[in-house]
Amino acid sequence: MAPYLLTALLPRPRRLIILSSGLHHGGHPTLEGLDWAGEQETATYADTKLMATALAAAVERRWPETVSHAVDPGWVPTRMGGASATGDLREGTRTQEWLAVTADDAAGVGGYWHHRRREEPHAAVHDEQFQGQLLFALAQHTGVTLD
C-alpha cells in the first residue's frame, strides 16, 4: 500500500524506484480475498513484493515521462533481514543510488534490477490485466487514484 500511496500522491517524478525482492518470484498474482486493511494476514511477503514490482511496471506503462524501476537489494543484514543475511548491506544500496543519478542509457528504460543488472521479473509483472486489477483495488481501498 505504501509504495502506491507515495507514488500516487507525489508529483510525477522523472525517475521512480520501488524496493522489491527476489522473493517476488514466489508471489501469487491474485488479489481475491486480500484484506487491504491489514487486520488479518491474507498475503505473503512474496505476494506483496510481486505487487510492488507490478506497480513499478504499471507506472512505467501509464506515465511515459517517468522511468520506473523495481529493485531487489538482496538479502542484507538489516532488522528485517536479520543477522544471518548473506548479502552485503552496502551492495544492497548501490543499485538504487545508481538508478537515481545515472545517465547510463541502460537505466533509461524501467525494469527489475538486482546489483545493477536488469533481470526478468515474475511473468505477472508484465501482465497489463493484473496491473490494472492491482491499481483498481488499491484505488478502491485508499480512495486515491494513480492518474
PDB file of C-alpha atoms in Angstrom:
ATOM      1  CA  MET A   1       0.000   0.000   0.000  1.00  0.00           C
ATOM      2  CA  ALA A   2       2.743   2.492   0.924  1.00  0.00           C
ATOM      3  CA  PRO A   3       4.550   2.434  -2.458  1.00  0.00           C
ATOM      4  CA  TYR A   4       1.226   3.002  -4.198  1.00  0.00           C
ATOM      5  CA  LEU A   5       0.172   5.914  -1.984  1.00  0.00           C
ATOM      6  CA  LEU A   6       3.565   7.593  -2.112  1.00  0.00           C
ATOM      7  CA  THR A   7       3.650   7.267  -5.885  1.00  0.00           C
ATOM      8  CA  ALA A   8       0.089   8.478  -6.392  1.00  0.00           C
ATOM      9  CA  LEU A   9       0.402  11.459  -4.052  1.00  0.00           C
ATOM     10  CA  LEU A  10       3.739  12.802  -5.285  1.00  0.00           C
ATOM     11  CA  PRO A  11       4.110  14.994  -8.363  1.00  0.00           C
ATOM     12  CA  ARG A  12       5.110  12.740 -11.245  1.00  0.00           C
ATOM     13  CA  PRO A  13       8.839  12.120 -10.967  1.00  0.00           C
ATOM     14  CA  ARG A  14      11.260  11.663 -13.830  1.00  0.00           C
ATOM     15  CA  ARG A  15      12.528   8.514 -12.095  1.00  0.00           C
ATOM     16  CA  LEU A  16      10.785   6.199  -9.684  1.00  0.00           C
ATOM     17  CA  ILE A  17      12.486   3.433  -7.714  1.00  0.00           C
ATOM     18  CA  ILE A  18      10.385   0.928  -5.773  1.00  0.00           C
ATOM     19  CA  LEU A  19      12.025  -1.561  -3.440  1.00  0.00           C
ATOM     20  CA  SER A  20      11.204  -5.155  -4.286  1.00  0.00           C
ATOM     21  CA  SER A  21      12.745  -8.527  -3.518  1.00  0.00           C
ATOM     22  CA  GLY A  22      13.875 -11.600  -5.384  1.00  0.00           C
ATOM     23  CA  LEU A  23      11.224 -13.366  -3.340  1.00  0.00           C
ATOM     24  CA  HIS A  24       8.601 -11.719  -5.572  1.00  0.00           C
ATOM     25  CA  HIS A  25       9.179 -14.643  -7.960  1.00  0.00           C
ATOM     26  CA  GLY A  26       7.311 -16.817  -5.444  1.00  0.00           C
ATOM     27  CA  GLY A  27       4.353 -14.451  -5.194  1.00  0.00           C
ATOM     28  CA  HIS A  28       0.846 -15.302  -6.321  1.00  0.00           C
ATOM     29  CA  PRO A  29      -0.714 -12.931  -8.866  1.00  0.00           C
ATOM     30  CA  THR A  30      -4.147 -12.905  -7.296  1.00  0.00           C
ATOM     31  CA  LEU A  31      -5.968 -10.171  -5.469  1.00  0.00           C
ATOM     32  CA  GLU A  32      -9.005 -12.185  -4.426  1.00  0.00           C
ATOM     33  CA  GLY A  33      -9.596 -12.378  -0.716  1.00  0.00           C
ATOM     34  CA  LEU A  34      -6.941  -9.861   0.270  1.00  0.00           C
ATOM     35  CA  ASP A  35      -7.547  -7.849   3.413  1.00  0.00           C
ATOM     36  CA  TRP A  36      -6.296  -4.429   2.313  1.00  0.00           C
ATOM     37  CA  ALA A  37      -6.909  -3.056   5.818  1.00  0.00           C
ATOM     38  CA  GLY A  38      -4.273  -5.401   7.227  1.00  0.00           C
ATOM     39  CA  GLU A  39      -6.457  -6.734  10.010  1.00  0.00           C
ATOM     40  CA  GLN A  40      -5.664 -10.309   9.035  1.00  0.00           C
ATOM     41  CA  GLU A  41      -2.798 -11.849   7.124  1.00  0.00           C
ATOM     42  CA  THR A  42      -4.017 -12.659   3.631  1.00  0.00           C
ATOM     43  CA  ALA A  43      -0.856 -12.167   1.584  1.00  0.00           C
ATOM     44  CA  THR A  44       2.710 -13.358   1.933  1.00  0.00           C
ATOM     45  CA  TYR A  45       5.805 -11.189   1.777  1.00  0.00           C
ATOM     46  CA  ALA A  46       6.401 -12.640  -1.700  1.00  0.00           C
ATOM     47  CA  ASP A  47       2.883 -11.627  -2.765  1.00  0.00           C
ATOM     48  CA  THR A  48       3.384  -8.044  -1.592  1.00  0.00           C
ATOM     49  CA  LYS A  49       6.727  -7.763  -3.377  1.00  0.00           C
ATOM     50  CA  LEU A  50       5.133  -9.120  -6.567  1.00  0.00           C
ATOM     51  CA  MET A  51       2.521  -6.362  -6.246  1.00  0.00           C
ATOM     52  CA  ALA A  52       5.214  -3.720  -5.684  1.00  0.00           C
ATOM     53  CA  THR A  53       7.116  -4.923  -8.759  1.00  0.00           C
ATOM     54  CA  ALA A  54       3.918  -4.913 -10.841  1.00  0.00           C
ATOM     55  CA  LEU A  55       3.219  -1.386  -9.564  1.00  0.00           C
ATOM     56  CA  ALA A  56       6.582  -0.230 -10.910  1.00  0.00           C
ATOM     57  CA  ALA A  57       5.752  -1.754 -14.309  1.00  0.00           C
ATOM     58  CA  ALA A  58       2.267  -0.203 -14.298  1.00  0.00           C
ATOM     59  CA  VAL A  59       3.710   3.246 -13.603  1.00  0.00           C
ATOM     60  CA  GLU A  60       6.235   2.796 -16.418  1.00  0.00           C
ATOM     61  CA  ARG A  61       3.378   1.975 -18.795  1.00  0.00           C
ATOM     62  CA  ARG A  62       0.926   4.648 -17.600  1.00  0.00           C
ATOM     63  CA  TRP A  63       3.364   7.529 -17.145  1.00  0.00           C
ATOM     64  CA  PRO A  64       5.612   7.549 -20.239  1.00  0.00           C
ATOM     65  CA  GLU A  65       7.580  10.525 -18.901  1.00  0.00           C
ATOM     66  CA  THR A  66       8.575   8.542 -15.779  1.00  0.00           C
ATOM     67  CA  VAL A  67      11.235   5.844 -15.836  1.00  0.00           C
ATOM     68  CA  SER A  68      10.094   3.359 -13.214  1.00  0.00           C
ATOM     69  CA  HIS A  69      12.235   0.643 -11.649  1.00  0.00           C
ATOM     70  CA  ALA A  70      11.805  -2.147  -9.118  1.00  0.00           C
ATOM     71  CA  VAL A  71      14.977  -3.120  -7.247  1.00  0.00           C
ATOM     72  CA  ASP A  72      15.940  -6.292  -5.408  1.00  0.00           C
ATOM     73  CA  PRO A  73      18.690  -5.297  -2.946  1.00  0.00           C
ATOM     74  CA  GLY A  74      19.392  -8.909  -1.997  1.00  0.00           C
ATOM     75  CA  TRP A  75      19.138 -10.492   1.431  1.00  0.00           C
ATOM     76  CA  VAL A  76      21.030  -7.985   3.519  1.00  0.00           C
ATOM     77  CA  PRO A  77      21.650  -7.762   7.279  1.00  0.00           C
ATOM     78  CA  THR A  78      19.047  -5.287   8.471  1.00  0.00           C
ATOM     79  CA  ARG A  79      16.492  -5.505  11.253  1.00  0.00           C
ATOM     80  CA  MET A  80      14.158  -7.169   8.775  1.00  0.00           C
ATOM     81  CA  GLY A  81      16.797  -9.267   7.007  1.00  0.00           C
ATOM     82  CA  GLY A  82      18.341 -10.418  10.257  1.00  0.00           C
ATOM     83  CA  ALA A  83      21.918 -11.016  11.303  1.00  0.00           C
ATOM     84  CA  SER A  84      22.207 -14.239   9.296  1.00  0.00           C
ATOM     85  CA  ALA A  85      21.566 -12.499   5.948  1.00  0.00           C
ATOM     86  CA  THR A  86      24.238 -13.396   3.430  1.00  0.00           C
ATOM     87  CA  GLY A  87      24.261 -10.188   1.363  1.00  0.00           C
ATOM     88  CA  ASP A  88      26.390  -7.091   1.710  1.00  0.00           C
ATOM     89  CA  LEU A  89      24.444  -4.112   3.053  1.00  0.00           C
ATOM     90  CA  ARG A  90      26.453  -1.600   1.009  1.00  0.00           C
ATOM     91  CA  GLU A  91      25.998  -3.609  -2.181  1.00  0.00           C
ATOM     92  CA  GLY A  92      22.281  -3.738  -1.422  1.00  0.00           C
ATOM     93  CA  THR A  93      22.015   0.049  -1.769  1.00  0.00           C
ATOM     94  CA  ARG A  94      24.194   0.613  -4.830  1.00  0.00           C
ATOM     95  CA  THR A  95      21.561  -0.143  -7.461  1.00  0.00           C
ATOM     96  CA  GLN A  96      19.070   2.364  -6.073  1.00  0.00           C
ATOM     97  CA  GLU A  97      21.767   5.033  -5.812  1.00  0.00           C
ATOM     98  CA  TRP A  98      22.928   4.353  -9.368  1.00  0.00           C
ATOM     99  CA  LEU A  99      19.410   4.370 -10.842  1.00  0.00           C
ATOM    100  CA  ALA A 100      18.626   7.659  -9.112  1.00  0.00           C
ATOM    101  CA  VAL A 101      21.512   9.587 -10.670  1.00  0.00           C
ATOM    102  CA  THR A 102      22.965   7.736 -13.638  1.00  0.00           C
ATOM    103  CA  ALA A 103      22.998   8.974 -17.205  1.00  0.00           C
ATOM    104  CA  ASP A 104      23.673   5.404 -18.393  1.00  0.00           C
ATOM    105  CA  ASP A 105      21.344   4.534 -21.276  1.00  0.00           C
ATOM    106  CA  ALA A 106      20.717   1.099 -19.739  1.00  0.00           C
ATOM    107  CA  ALA A 107      18.800   2.762 -16.908  1.00  0.00           C
ATOM    108  CA  GLY A 108      16.761   4.970 -19.246  1.00  0.00           C
ATOM    109  CA  VAL A 109      14.103   2.288 -19.510  1.00  0.00           C
ATOM    110  CA  GLY A 110      12.368   0.925 -16.458  1.00  0.00           C
ATOM    111  CA  GLY A 111      12.778  -2.614 -15.291  1.00  0.00           C
ATOM    112  CA  TYR A 112      13.527  -5.019 -12.497  1.00  0.00           C
ATOM    113  CA  TRP A 113      17.111  -4.797 -11.183  1.00  0.00           C
ATOM    114  CA  HIS A 114      19.450  -6.715  -8.907  1.00  0.00           C
ATOM    115  CA  HIS A 115      23.006  -5.478  -8.272  1.00  0.00           C
ATOM    116  CA  ARG A 116      22.973  -3.094 -11.243  1.00  0.00           C
ATOM    117  CA  ARG A 117      21.813  -5.782 -13.661  1.00  0.00           C
ATOM    118  CA  ARG A 118      18.410  -5.938 -15.267  1.00  0.00           C
ATOM    119  CA  GLU A 119      16.697  -9.264 -14.583  1.00  0.00           C
ATOM    120  CA  GLU A 120      13.463 -10.810 -15.744  1.00  0.00           C
ATOM    121  CA  PRO A 121      10.712 -10.476 -13.129  1.00  0.00           C
ATOM    122  CA  HIS A 122       7.775 -12.783 -12.458  1.00  0.00           C
ATOM    123  CA  ALA A 123       5.646 -13.076 -15.618  1.00  0.00           C
ATOM    124  CA  ALA A 124       2.674 -11.402 -13.892  1.00  0.00           C
ATOM    125  CA  VAL A 125       4.648  -8.158 -13.600  1.00  0.00           C
ATOM    126  CA  HIS A 126       4.169  -7.591 -17.355  1.00  0.00           C
ATOM    127  CA  ASP A 127       0.505  -8.686 -17.341  1.00  0.00           C
ATOM    128  CA  GLU A 128      -1.454  -5.495 -18.059  1.00  0.00           C
ATOM    129  CA  GLN A 129      -4.676  -7.070 -16.762  1.00  0.00           C
ATOM    130  CA  PHE A 130      -3.013  -7.867 -13.412  1.00  0.00           C
ATOM    131  CA  GLN A 131      -1.550  -4.360 -13.284  1.00  0.00           C
ATOM    132  CA  GLY A 132      -4.981  -2.865 -13.929  1.00  0.00           C
ATOM    133  CA  GLN A 133      -6.655  -5.017 -11.283  1.00  0.00           C
ATOM    134  CA  LEU A 134      -3.961  -4.073  -8.785  1.00  0.00           C
ATOM    135  CA  LEU A 135      -4.298  -0.347  -9.457  1.00  0.00           C
ATOM    136  CA  PHE A 136      -8.091  -0.586  -9.254  1.00  0.00           C
ATOM    137  CA  ALA A 137      -8.006  -2.473  -5.930  1.00  0.00           C
ATOM    138  CA  LEU A 138      -5.512  -0.035  -4.422  1.00  0.00           C
ATOM    139  CA  ALA A 139      -7.535   2.964  -5.593  1.00  0.00           C
ATOM    140  CA  GLN A 140     -10.727   1.435  -4.206  1.00  0.00           C
ATOM    141  CA  HIS A 141      -9.165   0.816  -0.813  1.00  0.00           C
ATOM    142  CA  THR A 142      -7.294   4.111  -0.471  1.00  0.00           C
ATOM    143  CA  GLY A 143      -9.630   6.472  -2.305  1.00  0.00           C
ATOM    144  CA  VAL A 144      -6.545   7.741  -4.182  1.00  0.00           C
ATOM    145  CA  THR A 145      -6.119   7.156  -7.891  1.00  0.00           C
ATOM    146  CA  LEU A 146      -2.939   6.921  -9.884  1.00  0.00           C
ATOM    147  CA  ASP A 147      -3.692   9.467 -12.596  1.00  0.00           C
TER     148      ASP A 147
END
